[in-house]
XYZ file of C-alpha atoms in Angstrom:
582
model
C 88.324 66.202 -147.955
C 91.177 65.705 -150.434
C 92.462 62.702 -151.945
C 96.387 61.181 -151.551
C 99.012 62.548 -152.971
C 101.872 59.978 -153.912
C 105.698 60.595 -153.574
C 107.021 61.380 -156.847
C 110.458 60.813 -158.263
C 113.815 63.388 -157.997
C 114.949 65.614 -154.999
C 112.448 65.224 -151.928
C 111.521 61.396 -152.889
C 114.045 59.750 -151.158
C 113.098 56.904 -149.204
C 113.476 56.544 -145.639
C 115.891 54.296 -144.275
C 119.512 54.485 -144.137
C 120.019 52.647 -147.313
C 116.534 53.383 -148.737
C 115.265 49.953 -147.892
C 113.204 50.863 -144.642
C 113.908 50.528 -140.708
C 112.440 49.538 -137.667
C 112.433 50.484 -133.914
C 112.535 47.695 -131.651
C 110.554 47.556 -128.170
C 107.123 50.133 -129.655
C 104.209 47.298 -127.938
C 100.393 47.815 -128.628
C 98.454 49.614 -126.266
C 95.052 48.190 -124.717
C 92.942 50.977 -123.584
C 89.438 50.775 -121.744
C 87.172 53.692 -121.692
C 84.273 53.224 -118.707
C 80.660 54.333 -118.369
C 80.769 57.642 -117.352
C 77.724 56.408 -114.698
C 79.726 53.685 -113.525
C 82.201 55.686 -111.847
C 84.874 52.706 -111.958
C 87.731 53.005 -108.996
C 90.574 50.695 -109.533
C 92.889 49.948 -107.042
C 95.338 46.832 -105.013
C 92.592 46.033 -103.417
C 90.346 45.221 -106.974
C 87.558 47.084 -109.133
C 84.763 48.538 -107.278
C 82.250 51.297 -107.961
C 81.973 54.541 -106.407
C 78.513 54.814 -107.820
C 77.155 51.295 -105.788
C 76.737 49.747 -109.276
C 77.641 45.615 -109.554
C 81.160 45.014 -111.054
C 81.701 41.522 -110.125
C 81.095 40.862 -113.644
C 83.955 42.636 -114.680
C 86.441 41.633 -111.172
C 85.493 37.742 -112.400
C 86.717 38.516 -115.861
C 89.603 40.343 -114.849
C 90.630 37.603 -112.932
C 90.048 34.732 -114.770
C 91.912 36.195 -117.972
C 94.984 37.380 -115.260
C 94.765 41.057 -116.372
C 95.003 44.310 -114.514
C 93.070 47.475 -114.787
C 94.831 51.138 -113.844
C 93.765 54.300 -114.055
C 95.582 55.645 -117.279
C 95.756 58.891 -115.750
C 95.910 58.905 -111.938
C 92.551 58.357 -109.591
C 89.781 60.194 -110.193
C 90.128 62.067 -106.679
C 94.153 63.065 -107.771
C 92.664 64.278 -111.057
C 89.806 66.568 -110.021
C 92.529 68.285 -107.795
C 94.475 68.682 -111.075
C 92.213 70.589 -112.840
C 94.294 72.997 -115.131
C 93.939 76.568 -113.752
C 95.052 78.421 -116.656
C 91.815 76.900 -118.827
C 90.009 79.211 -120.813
C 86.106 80.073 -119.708
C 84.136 77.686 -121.153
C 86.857 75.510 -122.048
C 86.410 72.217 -118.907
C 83.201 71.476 -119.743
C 84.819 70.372 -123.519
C 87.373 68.492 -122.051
C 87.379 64.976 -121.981
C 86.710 63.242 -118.785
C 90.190 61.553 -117.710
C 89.046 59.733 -115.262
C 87.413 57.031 -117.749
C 90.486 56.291 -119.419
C 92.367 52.482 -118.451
C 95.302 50.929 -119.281
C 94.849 46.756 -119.485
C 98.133 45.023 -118.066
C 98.323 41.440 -119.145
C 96.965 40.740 -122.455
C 100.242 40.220 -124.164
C 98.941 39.355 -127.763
C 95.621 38.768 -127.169
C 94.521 42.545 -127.373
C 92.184 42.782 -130.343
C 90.576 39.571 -129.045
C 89.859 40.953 -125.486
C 88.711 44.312 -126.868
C 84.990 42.801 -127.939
C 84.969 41.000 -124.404
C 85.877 44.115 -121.867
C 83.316 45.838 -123.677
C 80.596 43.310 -123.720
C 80.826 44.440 -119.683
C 78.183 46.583 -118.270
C 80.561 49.393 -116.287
C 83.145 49.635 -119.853
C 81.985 51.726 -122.708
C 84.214 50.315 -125.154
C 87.838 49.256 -125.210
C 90.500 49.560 -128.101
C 94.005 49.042 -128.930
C 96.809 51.264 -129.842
C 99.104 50.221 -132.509
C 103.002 50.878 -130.926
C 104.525 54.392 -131.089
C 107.492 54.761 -132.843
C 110.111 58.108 -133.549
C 108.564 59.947 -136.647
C 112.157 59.676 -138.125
C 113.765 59.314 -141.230
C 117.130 58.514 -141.367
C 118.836 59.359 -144.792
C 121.393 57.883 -146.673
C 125.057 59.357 -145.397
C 127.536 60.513 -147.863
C 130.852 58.920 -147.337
C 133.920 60.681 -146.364
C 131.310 62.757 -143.879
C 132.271 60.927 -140.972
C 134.836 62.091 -138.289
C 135.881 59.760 -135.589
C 136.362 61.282 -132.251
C 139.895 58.572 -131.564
C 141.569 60.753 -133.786
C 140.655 64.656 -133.146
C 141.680 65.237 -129.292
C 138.574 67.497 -129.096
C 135.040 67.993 -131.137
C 135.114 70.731 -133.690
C 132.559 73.554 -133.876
C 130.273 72.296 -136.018
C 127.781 75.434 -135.730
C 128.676 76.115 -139.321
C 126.569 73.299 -140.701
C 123.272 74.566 -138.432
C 121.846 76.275 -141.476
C 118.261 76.228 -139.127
C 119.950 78.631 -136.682
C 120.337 81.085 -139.671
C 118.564 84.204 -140.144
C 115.107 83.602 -142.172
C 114.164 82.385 -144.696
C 117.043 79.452 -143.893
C 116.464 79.017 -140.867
C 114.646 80.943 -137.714
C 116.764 83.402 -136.826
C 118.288 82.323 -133.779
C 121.665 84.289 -133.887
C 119.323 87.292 -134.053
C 117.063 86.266 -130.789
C 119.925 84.920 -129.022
C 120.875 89.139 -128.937
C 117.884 89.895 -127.081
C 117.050 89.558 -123.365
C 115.273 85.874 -122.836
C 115.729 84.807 -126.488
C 117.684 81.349 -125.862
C 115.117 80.012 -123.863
C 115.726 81.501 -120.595
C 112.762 80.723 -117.724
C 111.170 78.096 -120.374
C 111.227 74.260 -119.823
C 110.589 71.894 -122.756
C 109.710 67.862 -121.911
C 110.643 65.615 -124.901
C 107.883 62.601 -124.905
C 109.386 59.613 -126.760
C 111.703 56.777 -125.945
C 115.252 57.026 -124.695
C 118.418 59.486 -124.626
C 121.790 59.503 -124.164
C 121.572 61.741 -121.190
C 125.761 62.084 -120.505
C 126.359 63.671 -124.089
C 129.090 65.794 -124.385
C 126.542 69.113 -125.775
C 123.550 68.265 -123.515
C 125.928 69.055 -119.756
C 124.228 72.330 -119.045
C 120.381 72.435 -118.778
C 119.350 69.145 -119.179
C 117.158 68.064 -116.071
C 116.937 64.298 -116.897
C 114.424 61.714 -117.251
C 110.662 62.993 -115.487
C 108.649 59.436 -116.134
C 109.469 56.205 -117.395
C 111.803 54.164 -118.304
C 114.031 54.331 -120.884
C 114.387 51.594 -123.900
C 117.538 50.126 -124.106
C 118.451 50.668 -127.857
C 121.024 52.581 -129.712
C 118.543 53.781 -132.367
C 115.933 55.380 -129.970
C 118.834 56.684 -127.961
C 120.077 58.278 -130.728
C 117.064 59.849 -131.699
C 115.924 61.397 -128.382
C 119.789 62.820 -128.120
C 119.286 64.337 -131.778
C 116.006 66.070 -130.499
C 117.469 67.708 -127.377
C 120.401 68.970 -129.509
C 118.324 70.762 -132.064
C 116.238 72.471 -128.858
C 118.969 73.093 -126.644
C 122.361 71.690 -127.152
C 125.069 73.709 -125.431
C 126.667 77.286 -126.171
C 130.175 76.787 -126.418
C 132.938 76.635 -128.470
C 132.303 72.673 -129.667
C 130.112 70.753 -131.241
C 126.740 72.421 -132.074
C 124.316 74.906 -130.364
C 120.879 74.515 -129.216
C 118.375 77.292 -130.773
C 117.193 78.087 -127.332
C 120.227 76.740 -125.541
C 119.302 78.243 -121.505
C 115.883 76.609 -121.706
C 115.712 73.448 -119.481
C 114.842 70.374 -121.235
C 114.107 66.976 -119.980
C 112.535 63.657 -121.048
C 109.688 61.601 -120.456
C 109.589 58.127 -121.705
C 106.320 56.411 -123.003
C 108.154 52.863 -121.890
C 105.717 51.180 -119.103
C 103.248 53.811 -119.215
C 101.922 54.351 -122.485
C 101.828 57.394 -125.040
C 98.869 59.614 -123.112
C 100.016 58.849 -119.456
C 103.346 59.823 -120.220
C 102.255 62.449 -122.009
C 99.791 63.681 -119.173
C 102.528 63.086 -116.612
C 104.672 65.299 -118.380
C 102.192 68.760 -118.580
C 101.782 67.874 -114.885
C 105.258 68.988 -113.875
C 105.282 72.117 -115.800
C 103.952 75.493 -115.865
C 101.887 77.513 -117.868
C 104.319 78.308 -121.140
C 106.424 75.616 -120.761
C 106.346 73.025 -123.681
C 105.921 69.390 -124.202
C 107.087 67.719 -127.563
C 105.814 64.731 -128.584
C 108.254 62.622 -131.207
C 106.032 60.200 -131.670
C 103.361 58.580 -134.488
C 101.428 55.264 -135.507
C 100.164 53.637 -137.981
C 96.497 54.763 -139.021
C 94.194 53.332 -140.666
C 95.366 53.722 -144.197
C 96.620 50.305 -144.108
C 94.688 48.632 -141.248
C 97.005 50.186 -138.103
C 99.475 47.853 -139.744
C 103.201 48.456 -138.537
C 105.408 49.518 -141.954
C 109.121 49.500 -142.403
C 108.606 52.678 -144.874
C 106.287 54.378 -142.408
C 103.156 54.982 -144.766
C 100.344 55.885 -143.163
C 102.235 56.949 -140.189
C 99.941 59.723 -138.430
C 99.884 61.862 -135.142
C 98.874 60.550 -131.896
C 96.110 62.806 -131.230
C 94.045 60.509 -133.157
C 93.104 58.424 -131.068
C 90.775 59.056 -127.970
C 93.142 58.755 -124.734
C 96.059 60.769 -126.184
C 94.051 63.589 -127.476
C 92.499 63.688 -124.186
C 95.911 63.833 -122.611
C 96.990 66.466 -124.697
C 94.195 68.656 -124.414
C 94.303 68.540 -121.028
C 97.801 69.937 -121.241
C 97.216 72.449 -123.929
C 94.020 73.498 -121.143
C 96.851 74.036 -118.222
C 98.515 76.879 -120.739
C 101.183 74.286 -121.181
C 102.759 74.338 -125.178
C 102.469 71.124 -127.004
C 104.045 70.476 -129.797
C 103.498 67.103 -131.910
C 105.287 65.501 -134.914
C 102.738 65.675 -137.434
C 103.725 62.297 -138.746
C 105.796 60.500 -141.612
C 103.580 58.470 -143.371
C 103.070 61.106 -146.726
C 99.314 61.354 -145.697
C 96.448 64.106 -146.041
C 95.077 64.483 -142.958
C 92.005 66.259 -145.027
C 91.554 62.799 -146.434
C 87.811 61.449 -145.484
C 88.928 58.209 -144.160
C 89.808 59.732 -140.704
C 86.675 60.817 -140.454
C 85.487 57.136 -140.173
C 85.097 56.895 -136.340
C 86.846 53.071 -135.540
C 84.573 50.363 -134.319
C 86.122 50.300 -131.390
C 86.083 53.844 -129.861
C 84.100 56.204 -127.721
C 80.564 57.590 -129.913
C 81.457 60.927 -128.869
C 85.177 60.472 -130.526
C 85.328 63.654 -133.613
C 88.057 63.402 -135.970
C 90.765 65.798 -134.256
C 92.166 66.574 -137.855
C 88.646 68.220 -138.843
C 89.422 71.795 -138.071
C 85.223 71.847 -137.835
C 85.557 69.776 -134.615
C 87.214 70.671 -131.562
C 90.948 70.288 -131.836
C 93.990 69.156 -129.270
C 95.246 72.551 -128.858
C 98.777 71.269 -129.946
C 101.050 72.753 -132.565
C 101.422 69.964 -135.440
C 104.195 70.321 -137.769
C 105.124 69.144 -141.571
C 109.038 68.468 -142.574
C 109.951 70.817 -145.515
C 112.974 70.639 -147.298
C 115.965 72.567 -145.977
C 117.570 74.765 -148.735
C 119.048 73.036 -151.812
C 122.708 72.304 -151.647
C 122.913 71.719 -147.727
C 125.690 69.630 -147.061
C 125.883 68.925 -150.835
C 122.422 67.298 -151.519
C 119.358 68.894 -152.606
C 116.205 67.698 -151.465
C 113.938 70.409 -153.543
C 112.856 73.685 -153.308
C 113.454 75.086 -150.078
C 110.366 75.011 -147.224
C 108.748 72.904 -149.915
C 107.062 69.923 -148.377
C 109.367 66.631 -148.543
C 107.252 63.819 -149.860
C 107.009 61.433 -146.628
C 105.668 64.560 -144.531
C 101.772 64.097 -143.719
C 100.151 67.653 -144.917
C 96.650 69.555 -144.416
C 94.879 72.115 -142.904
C 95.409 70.721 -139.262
C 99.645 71.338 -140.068
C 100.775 74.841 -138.067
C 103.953 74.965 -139.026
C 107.147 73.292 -140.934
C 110.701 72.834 -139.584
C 113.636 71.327 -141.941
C 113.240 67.491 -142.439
C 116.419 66.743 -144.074
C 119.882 68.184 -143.049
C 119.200 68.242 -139.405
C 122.832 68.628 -137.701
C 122.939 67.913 -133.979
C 123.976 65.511 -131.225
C 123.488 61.790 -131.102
C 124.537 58.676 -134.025
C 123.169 58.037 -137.246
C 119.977 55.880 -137.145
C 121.618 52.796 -135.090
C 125.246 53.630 -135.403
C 127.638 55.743 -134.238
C 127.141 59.616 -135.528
C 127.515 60.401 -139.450
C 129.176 63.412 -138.422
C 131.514 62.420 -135.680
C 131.204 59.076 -134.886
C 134.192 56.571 -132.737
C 133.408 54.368 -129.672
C 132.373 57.124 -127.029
C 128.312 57.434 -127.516
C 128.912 60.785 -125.677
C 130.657 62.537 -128.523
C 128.659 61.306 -131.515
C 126.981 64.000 -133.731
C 125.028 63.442 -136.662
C 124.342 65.487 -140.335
C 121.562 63.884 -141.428
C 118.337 63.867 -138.457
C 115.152 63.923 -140.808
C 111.676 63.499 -140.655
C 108.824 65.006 -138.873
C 111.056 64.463 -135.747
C 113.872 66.858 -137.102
C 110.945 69.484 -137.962
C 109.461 69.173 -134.761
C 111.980 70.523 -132.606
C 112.937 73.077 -134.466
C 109.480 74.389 -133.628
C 109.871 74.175 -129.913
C 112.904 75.740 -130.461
C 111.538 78.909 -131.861
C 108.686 78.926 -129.326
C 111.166 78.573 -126.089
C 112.688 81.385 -127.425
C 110.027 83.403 -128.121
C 108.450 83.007 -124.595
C 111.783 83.761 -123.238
C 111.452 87.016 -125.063
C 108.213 87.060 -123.381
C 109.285 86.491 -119.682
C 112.485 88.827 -120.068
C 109.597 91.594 -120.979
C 107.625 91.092 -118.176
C 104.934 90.056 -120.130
C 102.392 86.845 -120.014
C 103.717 83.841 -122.203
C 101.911 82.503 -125.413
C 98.578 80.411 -124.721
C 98.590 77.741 -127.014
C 96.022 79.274 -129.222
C 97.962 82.260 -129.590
C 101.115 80.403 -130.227
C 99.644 78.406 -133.391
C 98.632 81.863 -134.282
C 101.530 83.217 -134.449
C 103.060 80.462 -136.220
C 100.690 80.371 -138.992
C 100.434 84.343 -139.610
C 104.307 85.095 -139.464
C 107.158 82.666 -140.820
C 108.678 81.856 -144.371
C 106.240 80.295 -146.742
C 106.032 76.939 -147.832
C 107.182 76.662 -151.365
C 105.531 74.804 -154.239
C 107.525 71.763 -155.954
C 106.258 69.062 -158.672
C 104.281 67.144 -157.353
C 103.886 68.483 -153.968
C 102.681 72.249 -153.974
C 102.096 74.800 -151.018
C 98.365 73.623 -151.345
C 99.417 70.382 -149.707
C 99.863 72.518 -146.598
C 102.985 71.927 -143.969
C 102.809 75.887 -142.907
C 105.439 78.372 -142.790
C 109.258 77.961 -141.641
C 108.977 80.076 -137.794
C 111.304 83.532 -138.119
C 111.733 84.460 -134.793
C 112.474 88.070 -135.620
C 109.323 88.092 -137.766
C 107.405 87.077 -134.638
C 108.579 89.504 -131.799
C 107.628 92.123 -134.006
C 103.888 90.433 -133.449
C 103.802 90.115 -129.741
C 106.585 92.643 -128.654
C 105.676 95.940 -130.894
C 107.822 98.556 -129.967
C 107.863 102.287 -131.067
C 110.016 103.754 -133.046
C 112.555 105.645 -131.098
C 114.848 108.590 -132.901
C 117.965 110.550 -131.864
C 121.356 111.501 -132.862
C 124.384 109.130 -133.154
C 126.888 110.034 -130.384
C 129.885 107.339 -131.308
C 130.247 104.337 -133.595
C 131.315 101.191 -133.997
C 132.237 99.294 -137.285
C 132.125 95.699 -135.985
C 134.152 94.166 -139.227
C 134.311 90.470 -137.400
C 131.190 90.375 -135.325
C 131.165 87.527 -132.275
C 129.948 85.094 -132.711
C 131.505 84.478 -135.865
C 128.166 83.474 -137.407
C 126.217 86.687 -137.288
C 126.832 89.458 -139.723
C 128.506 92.454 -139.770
C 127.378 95.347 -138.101
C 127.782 98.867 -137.614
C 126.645 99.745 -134.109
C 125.869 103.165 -133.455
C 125.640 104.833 -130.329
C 121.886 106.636 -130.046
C 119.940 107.631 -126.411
C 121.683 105.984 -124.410
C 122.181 102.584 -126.068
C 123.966 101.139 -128.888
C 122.127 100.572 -132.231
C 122.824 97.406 -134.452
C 122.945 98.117 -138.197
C 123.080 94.307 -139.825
C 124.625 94.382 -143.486
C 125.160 98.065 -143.799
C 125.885 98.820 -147.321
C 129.616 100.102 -148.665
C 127.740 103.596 -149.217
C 126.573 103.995 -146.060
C 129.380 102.895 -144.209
C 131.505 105.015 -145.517
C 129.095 107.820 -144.897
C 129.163 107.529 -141.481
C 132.606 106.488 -141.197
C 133.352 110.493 -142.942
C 130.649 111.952 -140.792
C 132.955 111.014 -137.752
C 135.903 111.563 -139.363
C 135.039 115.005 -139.661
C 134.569 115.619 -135.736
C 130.994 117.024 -136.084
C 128.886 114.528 -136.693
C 124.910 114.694 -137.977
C 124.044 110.997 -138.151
C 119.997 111.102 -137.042
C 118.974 107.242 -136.501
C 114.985 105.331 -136.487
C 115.398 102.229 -134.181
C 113.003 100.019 -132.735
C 114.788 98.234 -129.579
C 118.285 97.867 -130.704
C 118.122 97.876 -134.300
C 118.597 100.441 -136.633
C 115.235 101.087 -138.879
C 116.465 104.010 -140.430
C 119.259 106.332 -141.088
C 120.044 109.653 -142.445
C 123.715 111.011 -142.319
C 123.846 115.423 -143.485
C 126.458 117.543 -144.244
């Protein structure tokens, strides 16, 4: 276990609100959670508490009605959930998964949680009960640079604003989505991703053509939540067309699921349900830990993932168990999760509960991810080396993988106000510069995993297993880079490269033949990928990215002289190697 590393001062240190003084989200309430005696076999209902197992629970009826609460099942009935067992889980794997049917929500405590958590579990049939500090974004707005802004009242339509999506960019920038978006399945197609957080702005101008809408929950009414959840399903899968900004994996479906009502592990439970096996669920969400008591901070420190606690890693590894892709902010708060004081099991929870950052005890399943810092002189600022970890991002050896936190340009307004970017009075047109934190990283994760289990589906073959998807993040990507203060050590992972990663789970051999025609694509569509020379070769054309002067001209000569001997190496549609004779 490590000790804390504290932000430093210079690029990478900013702090996190808007004006560097802090922010908060309004409407994040505590959650009161009750886990039951396994032997108990609790059944909650309209018509009161009873016990499938015969045992006494007027004890706990009289106490639920004299203190005017209400028990649910967190996750559904126990009969609902034994049908629901996930089919896609491993051998071995169900008898390691939490028991979902002893997790309760408490309805009616308003303030009084921590006091009723000693009382419900004084009760014979409750193991012990605990509450949840509330779930906020793991943003962090930066400060805007003036003269950025563009108001929609005086352009009659949004620009293209694709330019200033360094992420899309071929690696080390970004993940190489102009590449992947080439190749059959690589924007996403067949794959659905369910963002688990607050509220959207669900009639945006970039979100019209596969967004499915709100799954569970309600949404909270607030600008600065909306504005976050419309960032998020810009960066995953904002439209392709000629305005605004582009999704990386712009034909998957996305939709949203909203904690609001329901709580953090319900919502994200309810979410898994309604997909299939390679689908994804996001969670934009952390908490306070107990750094500083579960206390709710302006700055965020301390902020950590939601797997933490007992009902949400439950949630999520039941999810992860069904084949389904989670992917989890891994948190604002500057925090090693290596540090020993998450292994202090709370008070409060279940004996059995193992710290889920402890890559000795059984893990979640889910894909946590780190912010890094997006390549120095994006949009004029420099926030440090680039894919070097930003100071606020939590860090260890639970982190998979690192998306930028900083720079972020997609849909939605700047913190609680209209976009940085393009702002004016119609919410539907507002784009922003500046989405940071863990939650910018984040989906630019899911991003890069739609696309490559697009790639997957387009192939005919099975999609990544969660396992094998964290795998593949952590053994292909762009390395984290070292900075003062804050070196690789303090590990975020690698930035994802798509193209790195197809050549892991779609090898293809090396095909050879003679070039039968070319093509010297000068201005290559769309604008933003490179030049190419695309040669002609078995049947197919043959993408040459970058070719050097030399070399075209070579070929161009070659043609010129009406018997060509150009002998190409390609794997799929791109040119490995090339020999021109004569």
């Amino acid at each position: 276990m490590t000790d804390q590393a504290l932000p430093g001062d210079g690029p990478g240190t900013a702090g996190p609100g808007p004006h560097g003084t802090g922010f908060t989200y309004q409407g994040a309430a505590p959650e009161l959670i009750v886990v039951a005696r396994a032997e108990a076999r609790l059944r909650a209902g309209a018509e009161g508490i009873r016990s499938a197992a015969g045992a006494d629970v007027s004890a706990l009826s009289m106490f639920l009605s004299d203190e005017q609460l209400a028990l649910e099942p967190l996750f559904g009935h126990e009969e609902r959930l034994r049908a629901a067992v996930p089919l896609q889980a491993e051998p071995g794997l169900l008898g390691t998964m939490p028991d979902l049917s002893l997790f309760y929500r408490v309805r009616g405590g308003g303030e009084r949680g921590q006091e009723l958590t000693a009382r419900l579990a004084a009760l014979p049939e409750i193991e012990t009960a605990y509450v949840k500090p509330g779930a906020v974004p793991a943003s962090m707005p930066q400060q805007r640079m003036e003269g950025d802004k563009r108001l929609k009242e005086s352009s009659p339509a949004t620009p293209d604003f694709t330019g200033r999506q360094g992420y899309l960019n071929a690696a080390p920038e970004g993940v190489d989505a102009y590449w992947a978006w080439q190749r059959p399945g690589g924007s996403g197609d067949g794959v659905t991703v369910v963002d688990v957080e607050g509220a959207w702005q669900l009639g945006h101008e970039d979100l019209a053509e596969k967004l499915a809408g709100i799954v569970i929950g309600s949404p909270i009414q607030d600008v600065a939540w909306r504005n976050h959840g419309t960032a998020v399903l810009g960066v995953i899968g904002g439209d392709r067309d000629e305005k605004g900004i582009t999704g990386i994996a712009p034909e998957a479906v996305t939709a949203a699921a909203s904690f609001q009502g329901i709580g953090t592990a319900a919502a994200i439970h309810a979410a898994a349900d309604r997909l299939s096996a390679g689908d994804i669920v996001l969670i934009e969400l952390h908490r306070p830990g107990p750094r500083f008591d579960f206390t709710d901070r302006d700055d965020q420190r301390g902020y950590i993932p939601l797997e933490w606690w007992p009902d949400d890693f439950a949630a999520i590894r039941w999810a992860t168990a069904k084949g389904v892709l989670v992917v989890e902010a891994g948190g604002n708060g500057a925090e090693s999760l290596d540090d020993a004081v998450y292994e202090r099991r709370p008070d409060a929870f279940p004996e059995g509960w193992r710290n889920p950052f402890n890559p000795s005890n059984q893990g979640s399943g889910a894909v946590l991810v780190g912010a890094g810092a997006p390549p120095p002189g994006t949009h004029g600022r420099d926030h440090g080396p680039d894919r070097s970890r930003l100071s606020f991002s939590n860090y260890g050896a639970r982190l998979d993988a690192q998306g930028w936190g900083r720079e972020t340009t997609t849909t939605g307004g700047f913190w609680d106000q209209p976009g940085d970017l393009q702002g004016g009075a119609e919410e539907i047109a507002w784009y922003t510069d500046t989405f940071s934190g863990t939650s910018s990283a984040s989906p630019v994760v899911v991003g890069a995993l739609a696309s490559l289990q697009g790639m997957l589906k387009a192939s005919g073959l099975a999609p990544m297993t969660p396992d094998r998807a964290r795998e593949i993040l952590r053994t292909t990507g762009s390395p984290q880079q070292d900075t003062t203060g804050r070196p690789a050590s303090q590990r975020i992972g690698n930035r994802p490269d798509i193209k790195a990663a197809v050549t892991r789970l779609l090898p293809s051999a090396i095909g050879s033949g003679q070039a039968e025609r070319y093509w010297d694509e000068l201005l290559p569509y769309p604008h933003e990928l490179p030049p190419r020379l695309r040669l002609f070769v078995a049947g197919a054309w043959r993408n040459l990215n970058n070719p050097a002067p030399d070399i075209r001209t070579a070929v161009h000569t070659a043609f010129a002289g009406g018997r060509p001997d150009v002998r190409v190496w390609f794997s799929d549609d791109e040119v490995v190697g090339l020999v021109v004779s004569g």
